[in-house]
Tab-separated table of C-alpha atoms in Angstrom:
chain	number	residue	atom	x	y	z
A	1	PRO	CA	109.749	71.426	141.445
A	2	ALA	CA	108.506	74.728	142.803
A	3	ASP	CA	107.294	77.369	140.355
A	4	PRO	CA	110.118	79.925	139.940
A	5	GLY	CA	107.526	82.662	140.085
A	6	PRO	CA	105.979	84.959	137.496
A	7	GLY	CA	108.921	87.342	137.462
A	8	ALA	CA	111.679	84.726	137.099
A	9	PRO	CA	113.055	83.612	133.719
A	10	GLY	CA	111.056	80.645	132.510
A	11	GLY	CA	108.211	81.346	134.927
A	12	LEU	CA	104.607	80.484	134.192
A	13	PHE	CA	103.641	84.025	133.248
A	14	ALA	CA	106.627	84.366	130.956
A	15	TRP	CA	105.611	81.131	129.238
A	16	LEU	CA	102.017	82.313	128.841
A	17	ARG	CA	103.119	85.662	127.473
A	18	GLY	CA	105.399	83.950	124.996
A	19	ARG	CA	102.563	81.708	123.928
A	20	CYS	CA	100.278	84.713	123.331
A	21	LEU	CA	102.959	86.251	121.122
A	22	GLY	CA	103.241	83.079	119.083
A	23	ARG	CA	106.568	82.024	120.568
A	24	GLY	CA	107.838	78.704	121.792
A	25	ALA	CA	107.831	75.128	120.531
A	26	ALA	CA	104.380	74.477	122.020
A	27	VAL	CA	102.909	77.047	119.652
A	28	ASP	CA	105.113	76.702	116.580
A	29	PRO	CA	106.752	73.248	116.425
A	30	ALA	CA	108.196	74.027	112.996
A	31	ARG	CA	110.714	76.474	114.454
A	32	ASP	CA	113.284	73.719	114.980
A	33	THR	CA	113.010	72.991	111.271
A	34	PHE	CA	113.433	76.681	110.485
A	35	GLY	CA	116.523	76.741	112.695
A	36	ALA	CA	117.998	73.798	110.792
A	37	MET	CA	117.310	75.531	107.468
A	38	THR	CA	118.957	78.690	108.759
A	39	GLY	CA	122.035	76.644	109.631
A	40	LEU	CA	122.124	75.217	106.118
A	41	TYR	CA	121.865	78.671	104.548
A	42	GLY	CA	124.753	79.801	106.733
A	43	ALA	CA	126.867	76.917	105.392
A	44	ILE	CA	126.362	77.777	101.729
A	45	GLN	CA	129.631	78.448	99.911
A	46	PRO	CA	130.021	80.638	96.814
A	47	ALA	CA	132.014	77.845	95.187
A	48	ASP	CA	128.940	75.634	95.368
A	49	SER	CA	126.923	77.931	93.129
A	50	VAL	CA	125.789	76.824	89.681
A	51	SER	CA	126.106	79.437	86.939
A	52	LEU	CA	123.326	79.609	84.388
A	53	SER	CA	124.498	81.944	81.626
A	54	THR	CA	121.754	83.744	79.711
A	55	ARG	CA	124.244	84.842	77.053
A	56	THR	CA	122.491	87.359	74.795
A	57	HIS	CA	119.304	87.639	76.812
A	58	GLY	CA	120.390	90.800	78.594
A	59	ALA	CA	120.132	91.726	82.242
A	60	VAL	CA	118.149	89.598	84.693
A	61	PHE	CA	115.404	91.807	86.139
A	62	ASN	CA	113.408	89.272	88.157
A	63	LEU	CA	113.521	85.676	89.409
A	64	GLU	CA	110.500	83.661	90.501
A	65	TYR	CA	110.088	80.059	91.685
A	66	SER	CA	106.872	78.138	91.214
A	67	PRO	CA	105.065	77.534	94.545
A	68	ASP	CA	106.213	73.892	94.610
A	69	GLY	CA	109.826	74.897	93.837
A	70	SER	CA	109.964	72.773	90.668
A	71	VAL	CA	110.549	75.609	88.188
A	72	LEU	CA	112.684	78.750	88.275
A	73	THR	CA	111.625	81.494	85.850
A	74	VAL	CA	113.895	84.340	84.761
A	75	ALA	CA	112.680	87.698	83.427
A	76	CYS	CA	115.218	89.099	80.963
A	77	GLU	CA	115.950	92.508	79.520
A	78	GLN	CA	115.786	91.316	75.907
A	79	THR	CA	112.105	90.276	75.663
A	80	GLU	CA	112.688	86.709	76.862
A	81	VAL	CA	111.658	84.464	79.746
A	82	LEU	CA	113.884	81.519	80.693
A	83	LEU	CA	112.757	78.430	82.589
A	84	PHE	CA	115.105	76.168	84.566
A	85	ASP	CA	114.805	73.058	86.700
A	86	PRO	CA	116.403	74.394	89.914
A	87	ILE	CA	117.142	70.902	91.263
A	88	SER	CA	119.098	69.611	88.275
A	89	SER	CA	120.124	73.115	87.112
A	90	LYS	CA	118.970	72.161	83.620
A	91	HIS	CA	117.512	74.593	81.110
A	92	ILE	CA	113.890	73.711	80.299
A	93	LYS	CA	112.589	76.307	77.887
A	94	THR	CA	113.201	79.766	76.440
A	95	LEU	CA	110.202	81.941	75.630
A	96	SER	CA	112.120	83.883	73.011
A	97	GLU	CA	109.440	86.474	72.230
A	98	ALA	CA	107.498	86.554	75.461
A	99	HIS	CA	107.057	90.310	75.022
A	100	GLU	CA	108.112	93.086	72.674
A	101	ASP	CA	110.226	94.882	75.294
A	102	CYS	CA	111.932	94.233	78.645
A	103	VAL	CA	110.286	91.607	80.861
A	104	ASN	CA	110.061	93.118	84.342
A	105	ASN	CA	108.211	90.777	86.680
A	106	ILE	CA	106.871	87.214	86.911
A	107	ARG	CA	104.147	85.973	89.262
A	108	PHE	CA	102.794	82.415	89.662
A	109	LEU	CA	99.049	82.099	90.192
A	110	ASP	CA	99.417	78.410	91.066
A	111	ASN	CA	101.837	75.597	90.215
A	112	ARG	CA	101.129	75.799	86.484
A	113	LEU	CA	99.812	79.276	85.603
A	114	PHE	CA	102.055	82.343	85.723
A	115	ALA	CA	101.913	85.934	84.515
A	116	THR	CA	104.618	88.175	83.062
A	117	CYS	CA	104.636	91.941	82.563
A	118	SER	CA	106.725	94.164	80.343
A	119	ASP	CA	107.748	97.609	79.231
A	120	ASP	CA	105.571	96.946	76.174
A	121	THR	CA	102.630	97.885	78.503
A	122	THR	CA	101.102	94.375	78.439
A	123	ILE	CA	100.681	91.420	80.796
A	124	ALA	CA	100.801	87.851	79.479
A	125	LEU	CA	99.374	84.682	81.042
A	126	TRP	CA	101.208	81.372	80.519
A	127	ASP	CA	100.558	77.697	81.254
A	128	LEU	CA	103.548	75.461	82.018
A	129	ARG	CA	101.792	72.582	80.242
A	130	LYS	CA	101.644	74.505	76.955
A	131	LEU	CA	104.410	77.071	76.627
A	132	ASN	CA	104.323	77.351	72.835
A	133	THR	CA	101.685	80.051	73.043
A	134	LYS	CA	100.305	82.507	75.608
A	135	VAL	CA	97.030	81.813	77.340
A	136	CYS	CA	96.132	85.449	76.684
A	137	THR	CA	97.560	88.974	76.542
A	138	LEU	CA	96.145	91.714	78.773
A	139	HIS	CA	95.957	95.312	77.538
A	140	GLY	CA	95.060	98.200	79.846
A	141	HIS	CA	98.189	100.021	80.990
A	142	THR	CA	99.563	102.977	79.044
A	143	SER	CA	103.170	102.765	80.257
A	144	TRP	CA	105.712	100.231	81.509
A	145	VAL	CA	104.136	97.519	83.683
A	146	LYS	CA	106.446	96.785	86.614
A	147	ASN	CA	104.603	94.690	89.183
A	148	ILE	CA	102.137	91.769	89.419
A	149	GLU	CA	100.279	90.552	92.508
A	150	TYR	CA	97.578	87.895	92.910
A	151	ASP	CA	94.726	87.877	95.424
A	152	THR	CA	94.195	84.209	96.253
A	153	ASN	CA	90.880	84.989	97.981
A	154	THR	CA	89.143	86.576	95.007
A	155	ARG	CA	91.409	85.147	92.267
A	156	LEU	CA	91.956	88.648	90.943
A	157	LEU	CA	95.212	89.632	89.278
A	158	VAL	CA	96.551	93.038	90.342
A	159	THR	CA	99.127	94.948	88.275
A	160	SER	CA	100.833	98.328	88.551
A	161	GLY	CA	102.871	100.415	86.149
A	162	PHE	CA	104.665	103.668	85.588
A	163	ASP	CA	101.414	105.163	84.302
A	164	GLY	CA	100.502	105.373	88.003
A	165	ASN	CA	97.611	102.932	87.666
A	166	VAL	CA	96.790	99.858	89.720
A	167	ILE	CA	94.530	97.657	87.575
A	168	ILE	CA	92.425	94.657	88.629
A	169	TRP	CA	91.972	91.731	86.189
A	170	ASP	CA	89.268	89.060	86.544
A	171	THR	CA	91.176	85.865	85.710
A	172	ASN	CA	87.986	83.838	86.256
A	173	ARG	CA	86.664	85.150	82.955
A	174	CYS	CA	89.754	85.096	80.755
A	175	THR	CA	89.443	84.527	77.010
A	176	GLU	CA	91.993	84.608	74.214
A	177	ASP	CA	91.144	88.294	73.834
A	178	GLY	CA	91.991	89.151	77.450
A	179	CYS	CA	90.280	89.572	80.825
A	180	PRO	CA	87.666	91.991	82.139
A	181	HIS	CA	89.526	94.703	84.038
A	182	LYS	CA	89.085	98.003	85.836
A	183	LYS	CA	91.291	100.745	87.212
A	184	PHE	CA	91.413	100.358	90.991
A	185	PHE	CA	93.728	103.170	92.109
A	186	HIS	CA	95.969	105.893	90.729
A	187	THR	CA	98.954	107.680	92.232
A	188	ARG	CA	101.815	109.710	90.876
A	189	PHE	CA	105.432	108.473	90.985
A	190	LEU	CA	104.328	104.849	91.515
A	191	MET	CA	107.233	102.389	91.812
A	192	ARG	CA	106.058	99.134	93.403
A	193	MET	CA	102.795	97.655	94.698
A	194	ARG	CA	102.386	94.656	97.023
A	195	LEU	CA	99.599	92.800	98.812
A	196	THR	CA	100.076	91.456	102.331
A	197	PRO	CA	99.957	87.625	102.561
A	198	ASP	CA	96.340	87.688	103.795
A	199	CYS	CA	95.461	90.270	101.105
A	200	SER	CA	94.046	92.622	103.751
A	201	LYS	CA	96.339	95.531	102.828
A	202	MET	CA	97.879	96.994	99.698
A	203	LEU	CA	101.207	98.826	99.968
A	204	ILE	CA	102.421	101.189	97.257
A	205	SER	CA	105.870	102.783	97.152
A	206	THR	CA	106.759	105.867	95.150
A	207	SER	CA	109.865	107.442	93.690
A	208	SER	CA	109.168	110.548	95.807
A	209	GLY	CA	109.691	108.663	99.080
A	210	TYR	CA	106.045	108.140	100.059
A	211	LEU	CA	104.550	104.830	101.135
A	212	LEU	CA	100.800	104.388	100.750
A	213	ILE	CA	98.852	101.753	102.683
A	214	LEU	CA	95.280	100.799	101.838
A	215	HIS	CA	93.783	99.154	104.935
A	216	ASP	CA	90.906	96.643	104.973
A	217	LEU	CA	91.359	96.097	101.263
A	218	ASP	CA	88.340	95.523	99.046
A	219	LEU	CA	89.411	94.950	95.433
A	220	ASN	CA	85.812	94.797	94.238
A	221	LYS	CA	85.389	98.503	94.929
A	222	SER	CA	87.113	100.949	92.600
A	223	LEU	CA	88.617	103.992	94.274
A	224	GLU	CA	87.428	107.116	92.542
A	225	VAL	CA	88.896	110.534	93.257
A	226	GLY	CA	88.197	111.489	96.864
A	227	SER	CA	86.304	108.276	97.650
A	228	TYR	CA	88.715	106.993	100.282
A	229	PRO	CA	89.259	108.328	103.818
A	230	ILE	CA	92.832	109.475	104.434
A	231	LEU	CA	94.393	108.598	107.772
A	232	ARG	CA	96.933	110.906	109.355
A	233	ALA	CA	100.058	109.250	110.703
A	234	ARG	CA	103.506	110.041	112.051
A	235	ARG	CA	105.657	111.814	109.475
A	236	THR	CA	102.715	112.108	107.094
A	237	THR	CA	103.229	114.973	104.674
A	238	SER	CA	101.963	118.435	105.482
A	239	SER	CA	100.709	121.001	103.016
A	240	SER	CA	104.089	122.747	102.972
A	241	ASP	CA	105.788	119.467	102.025
A	242	ILE	CA	103.325	118.937	99.210
A	243	THR	CA	103.322	122.351	97.597
A	244	SER	CA	107.050	123.085	97.673
A	245	SER	CA	109.964	121.080	96.354
A	246	GLY	CA	112.468	122.244	98.984
A	247	SER	CA	116.006	120.975	98.597
A	248	SER	CA	115.196	117.323	98.046
A	249	GLY	CA	114.935	117.478	94.266
A	250	PRO	CA	112.292	116.439	91.750
A	251	ARG	CA	111.386	113.159	93.455
A	252	ALA	CA	109.691	114.919	96.362
A	253	VAL	CA	107.874	117.764	94.665
A	254	ALA	CA	104.309	116.598	95.350
A	255	SER	CA	102.044	114.248	97.198
A	256	PRO	CA	101.535	110.988	95.339
A	257	CYS	CA	97.778	110.832	95.896
A	258	HIS	CA	95.752	111.544	92.759
A	259	GLN	CA	93.099	114.197	93.283
A	260	ASN	CA	91.101	116.531	91.070
A	261	ASN	CA	92.551	119.460	89.131
A	262	SER	CA	91.920	121.980	91.889
A	263	GLY	CA	95.284	121.266	93.478
A	264	PRO	CA	97.123	118.920	95.812
A	265	LEU	CA	95.866	117.560	99.105
A	266	SER	CA	95.204	120.148	101.768
A	267	GLU	CA	96.210	120.028	105.426
A	268	LYS	CA	92.540	119.755	106.284
A	269	THR	CA	92.230	116.632	104.148
A	270	LEU	CA	95.351	115.049	105.626
A	271	SER	CA	94.241	115.810	109.174
A	272	ARG	CA	90.942	113.990	108.855
A	273	PRO	CA	90.430	112.014	112.092
A	274	SER	CA	91.322	108.354	111.990
A	275	GLN	CA	88.395	105.936	111.756
A	276	ARG	CA	90.417	102.785	112.406
A	277	GLU	CA	89.122	102.466	115.967
A	278	GLY	CA	85.899	100.514	116.254
A	279	GLY	CA	85.782	99.303	112.673
A	280	SER	CA	87.749	100.879	109.886
A	281	PRO	CA	86.105	101.768	106.580
A	282	ARG	CA	87.201	99.651	103.644
A	283	ASN	CA	90.167	100.886	101.583
A	284	SER	CA	91.237	103.539	104.103
A	285	LEU	CA	94.350	105.248	102.795
A	286	GLU	CA	97.356	106.001	104.983
A	287	VAL	CA	100.127	108.215	103.565
A	288	LEU	CA	103.555	107.767	105.147
A	289	THR	CA	107.073	109.031	104.660
A	290	PRO	CA	109.074	106.173	106.188
A	291	GLU	CA	112.070	107.120	108.258
A	292	VAL	CA	115.311	106.311	106.457
A	293	PRO	CA	118.669	106.569	108.281
A	294	GLY	CA	120.706	109.531	107.111
A	295	GLU	CA	117.889	110.800	104.912
A	296	ARG	CA	115.898	112.952	107.310
A	297	ASP	CA	116.740	116.171	105.475
A	298	ARG	CA	116.893	114.816	101.933
A	299	GLY	CA	114.442	113.172	99.599
A	300	ASN	CA	114.618	109.461	98.878
A	301	CYS	CA	113.214	106.940	96.430
A	302	ILE	CA	111.665	103.633	97.533
A	303	THR	CA	112.814	101.352	94.746
A	304	SER	CA	111.985	97.879	96.085
A	305	LEU	CA	109.123	96.738	98.304
A	306	GLN	CA	108.568	93.277	99.824
A	307	LEU	CA	106.344	91.829	102.580
A	308	HIS	CA	107.263	89.466	105.409
A	309	PRO	CA	105.770	86.007	104.616
A	310	LYS	CA	103.747	86.136	107.851
A	311	GLY	CA	102.632	89.726	107.298
A	312	TRP	CA	104.580	91.098	110.274
A	313	ALA	CA	106.709	93.659	108.444
A	314	THR	CA	107.594	95.312	105.174
A	315	LEU	CA	111.041	95.387	103.590
A	316	LEU	CA	112.164	98.460	101.630
A	317	ARG	CA	115.196	99.263	99.514
A	318	CYS	CA	115.657	103.034	99.476
A	319	SER	CA	118.087	105.236	97.587
A	320	SER	CA	118.875	108.864	98.321
A	321	ASN	CA	117.598	111.552	96.011
A	322	THR	CA	121.158	112.094	94.768
A	323	ASP	CA	121.773	108.338	94.350
A	324	ASP	CA	124.816	108.441	96.625
A	325	GLN	CA	123.373	106.129	99.337
A	326	GLU	CA	121.251	102.980	99.466
A	327	TRP	CA	119.569	101.430	102.486
A	328	THR	CA	117.685	98.236	103.274
A	329	CYS	CA	115.066	98.895	105.965
A	330	VAL	CA	112.596	96.710	107.868
A	331	TYR	CA	109.386	98.252	109.244
A	332	GLU	CA	107.144	96.401	111.705
A	333	PHE	CA	103.372	96.666	111.296
A	334	GLN	CA	101.752	98.184	114.387
A	335	GLU	CA	98.125	97.210	114.706
A	336	GLY	CA	95.450	98.340	117.140
A	337	ALA	CA	93.969	101.648	118.232
A	338	PRO	CA	96.252	104.652	118.760
A	339	VAL	CA	97.184	105.728	122.252
A	340	ARG	CA	95.652	109.158	121.728
A	341	PRO	CA	92.771	109.470	119.214
A	342	VAL	CA	93.824	113.023	118.365
A	343	SER	CA	97.232	111.763	117.263
A	344	PRO	CA	96.971	108.367	115.533
A	345	ARG	CA	100.169	106.400	115.528
A	346	CYS	CA	101.901	105.326	112.350
A	347	SER	CA	101.151	101.805	111.108
A	348	LEU	CA	104.852	101.163	110.530
A	349	ARG	CA	107.875	101.394	112.814
A	350	LEU	CA	111.484	101.164	111.675
A	351	THR	CA	113.099	98.212	113.477
A	352	HIS	CA	116.204	97.278	111.458
A	353	CYS	CA	118.316	98.779	108.708
A	354	ILE	CA	121.674	98.483	106.962
A	355	GLU	CA	123.534	100.550	104.385
A	356	GLU	CA	124.054	98.905	101.011
A	357	ALA	CA	126.836	99.082	98.436
A	358	ASN	CA	126.007	102.026	96.201
A	359	VAL	CA	126.810	100.424	92.827
A	360	GLY	CA	124.742	100.011	89.698
A	361	ARG	CA	123.127	103.419	90.031
A	362	GLY	CA	119.827	103.762	88.225
A	363	TYR	CA	119.028	100.038	88.444
A	364	ILE	CA	116.471	98.675	90.880
A	365	LYS	CA	117.726	95.918	93.184
A	366	GLU	CA	115.044	93.408	94.177
A	367	LEU	CA	115.563	91.836	97.607
A	368	CYS	CA	113.469	89.228	99.441
A	369	PHE	CA	112.625	87.426	102.682
A	370	SER	CA	113.349	83.738	103.214
A	371	PRO	CA	110.220	81.503	103.260
A	372	ASP	CA	110.247	81.456	107.083
A	373	GLY	CA	110.885	85.205	107.331
A	374	ARG	CA	114.061	84.826	109.412
A	375	MET	CA	116.523	86.048	106.792
A	376	ILE	CA	116.795	88.606	104.025
A	377	SER	CA	118.694	88.126	100.791
A	378	SER	CA	119.885	91.454	99.427
A	379	PRO	CA	121.839	92.317	96.250
A	380	HIS	CA	125.178	93.761	97.340
A	381	GLY	CA	127.562	94.836	94.598
A	382	PHE	CA	128.638	91.794	92.585
A	383	GLY	CA	126.997	89.374	95.017
A	384	ILE	CA	124.342	88.991	97.687
A	385	ARG	CA	124.267	89.310	101.444
A	386	LEU	CA	122.232	87.134	103.784
A	387	LEU	CA	120.967	89.324	106.620
A	388	GLY	CA	119.303	88.444	109.906
A	389	PHE	CA	117.525	90.378	112.643
A	390	ASP	CA	120.179	89.118	115.043
A	391	ALA	CA	123.242	86.864	114.864
A	392	ARG	CA	121.113	83.749	115.510
A	393	CYS	CA	118.580	84.514	112.756
A	394	SER	CA	115.752	84.699	115.281
A	395	GLU	CA	112.141	85.396	114.392
A	396	LEU	CA	111.347	89.096	114.118
A	397	VAL	CA	108.836	88.894	116.991
A	398	ASP	CA	111.518	87.394	119.233
A	399	CYS	CA	114.062	90.186	118.798
A	400	LEU	CA	112.161	93.436	118.303
A	401	PRO	CA	114.452	96.264	119.462
A	402	ARG	CA	113.323	99.360	121.331
A	403	GLU	CA	115.093	101.507	118.738
A	404	ALA	CA	116.144	100.808	115.164
A	405	SER	CA	119.054	98.347	115.105
A	406	PRO	CA	121.409	97.254	112.327
A	407	LEU	CA	120.645	94.088	110.403
A	408	ARG	CA	123.284	91.407	111.020
A	409	GLU	CA	125.282	90.059	108.109
A	410	ILE	CA	125.096	86.253	108.221
A	411	ARG	CA	127.005	85.509	105.033
A	412	SER	CA	128.174	87.145	101.811
A	413	LEU	CA	128.105	85.249	98.520
A	414	TYR	CA	129.982	86.561	95.493
A	415	SER	CA	130.003	84.694	92.184
A	416	HIS	CA	129.037	87.347	89.620
A	417	SER	CA	131.204	89.566	87.470
A	418	ASP	CA	128.575	92.310	87.277
A	419	VAL	CA	126.086	94.104	89.527
A	420	VAL	CA	123.436	91.801	91.017
A	421	LEU	CA	119.914	93.108	90.409
A	422	THR	CA	117.659	90.443	91.890
A	423	THR	CA	117.683	87.506	94.299
A	424	LYS	CA	115.149	84.923	95.483
A	425	PHE	CA	114.860	82.073	98.005
A	426	SER	CA	113.375	78.763	96.875
A	427	PRO	CA	110.048	78.210	98.658
A	428	THR	CA	110.711	74.495	99.210
A	429	HIS	CA	114.470	73.793	99.031
A	430	CYS	CA	117.581	75.224	100.655
A	431	GLN	CA	118.521	77.226	97.589
A	432	ILE	CA	119.017	80.877	96.657
A	433	ALA	CA	119.069	82.308	93.131
A	434	SER	CA	120.595	85.598	92.015
A	435	GLY	CA	120.722	87.380	88.672
A	436	CYS	CA	122.996	90.166	87.463
A	437	LEU	CA	123.248	92.951	84.922
A	438	SER	CA	125.235	90.890	82.398
A	439	GLY	CA	122.586	88.134	82.358
A	440	ARG	CA	124.116	85.460	84.564
A	441	VAL	CA	121.999	83.487	87.043
A	442	SER	CA	123.658	81.762	90.019
A	443	LEU	CA	122.159	79.087	92.275
A	444	TYR	CA	123.554	78.701	95.787
A	445	GLN	CA	122.982	75.510	97.726
A	446	PRO	CA	124.792	73.411	100.358
A	447	LYS	CA	127.165	70.763	99.066
A	448	PHE	CA	127.119	67.374	100.762
């Protein structure tokens, strides 16, 4: 048959353009599988959930599957870590004194080793083959440790806490006494820290509404005061924003970047020309104030931070400075040189958002992407919502809007009697886990 022409739907040029963007079965044959999984998630019923009561273990702060999906770990308020078999829904083990205070986060290094962090200021390493004792305990933070990341390239553990420090741990040289470590970065009001899937960027969110991005990440180089170039971007703070609190309250009183005692960042420092064109310096810092719907004139707090599994976008949960609104927002990464060198463009662009149920004030709600990146699971009151970029749960690159669009609600699942604080997709099975304030864990899966 005759070629319909480059401008016609399905034409040769349209096919080539789609291929360049990573679209189409010829480029990604697994998309049919992803579509089938999306259909299964859409068929999940709340009645099919399995309730795993944690009884006296307190609130569930974090859920984490092992990479092979064989173990589900639960971080609890009352010093304990629970382990379940997510397939049989059977309880495996309780680490009754995993820490001396709340357990905040769990991160698997591989299928057997995992790390936990706590308000007791420590990080613990565990081996699934020998859970009666810790591999080692890591000391270095001076306040609550809230986040753990792992660089698979360098095998370095990265942690962050409310002391404002990001610390690097050399797990290659661990002993019973701990691991060699060093302070990598410091910022005020630190909330969450994440590495992109390829470990090329570090993102840090703050309670004052700033988002920091370290580009071309090099974890082997510590960032001393003033040692990193700062890149100006859209909606980056000005000197007037930094030195005055305005009407947005205590969360937005200062820039988060740690400097010397002479004062906060100056406009001259923030306006330093971008060096991203033609080879960016390592660990270049970009300071952003992400656009949040309805919050243009008020401060906000970025409480939860996640990355798209393919590194295309970042997912934020934001609350207003007065805690009367919550939003889930998706920001696409924009790579490449700016259009005008004198005005570098922002690395992030708001593409999708949705307002959340404003319940459980003061508690952080941890949301997540599905393993294929097509859906978002978000705590919503006493349940969770499955959200998509469009009604068909298309890939983000296939449905990028010209302006910010609302996330589409695919399904709502309610099986808790208290506020849900965390949710997680299984990396290998069609299963979702959620945990709530009263300590109950629910597993959602299709019933055949």
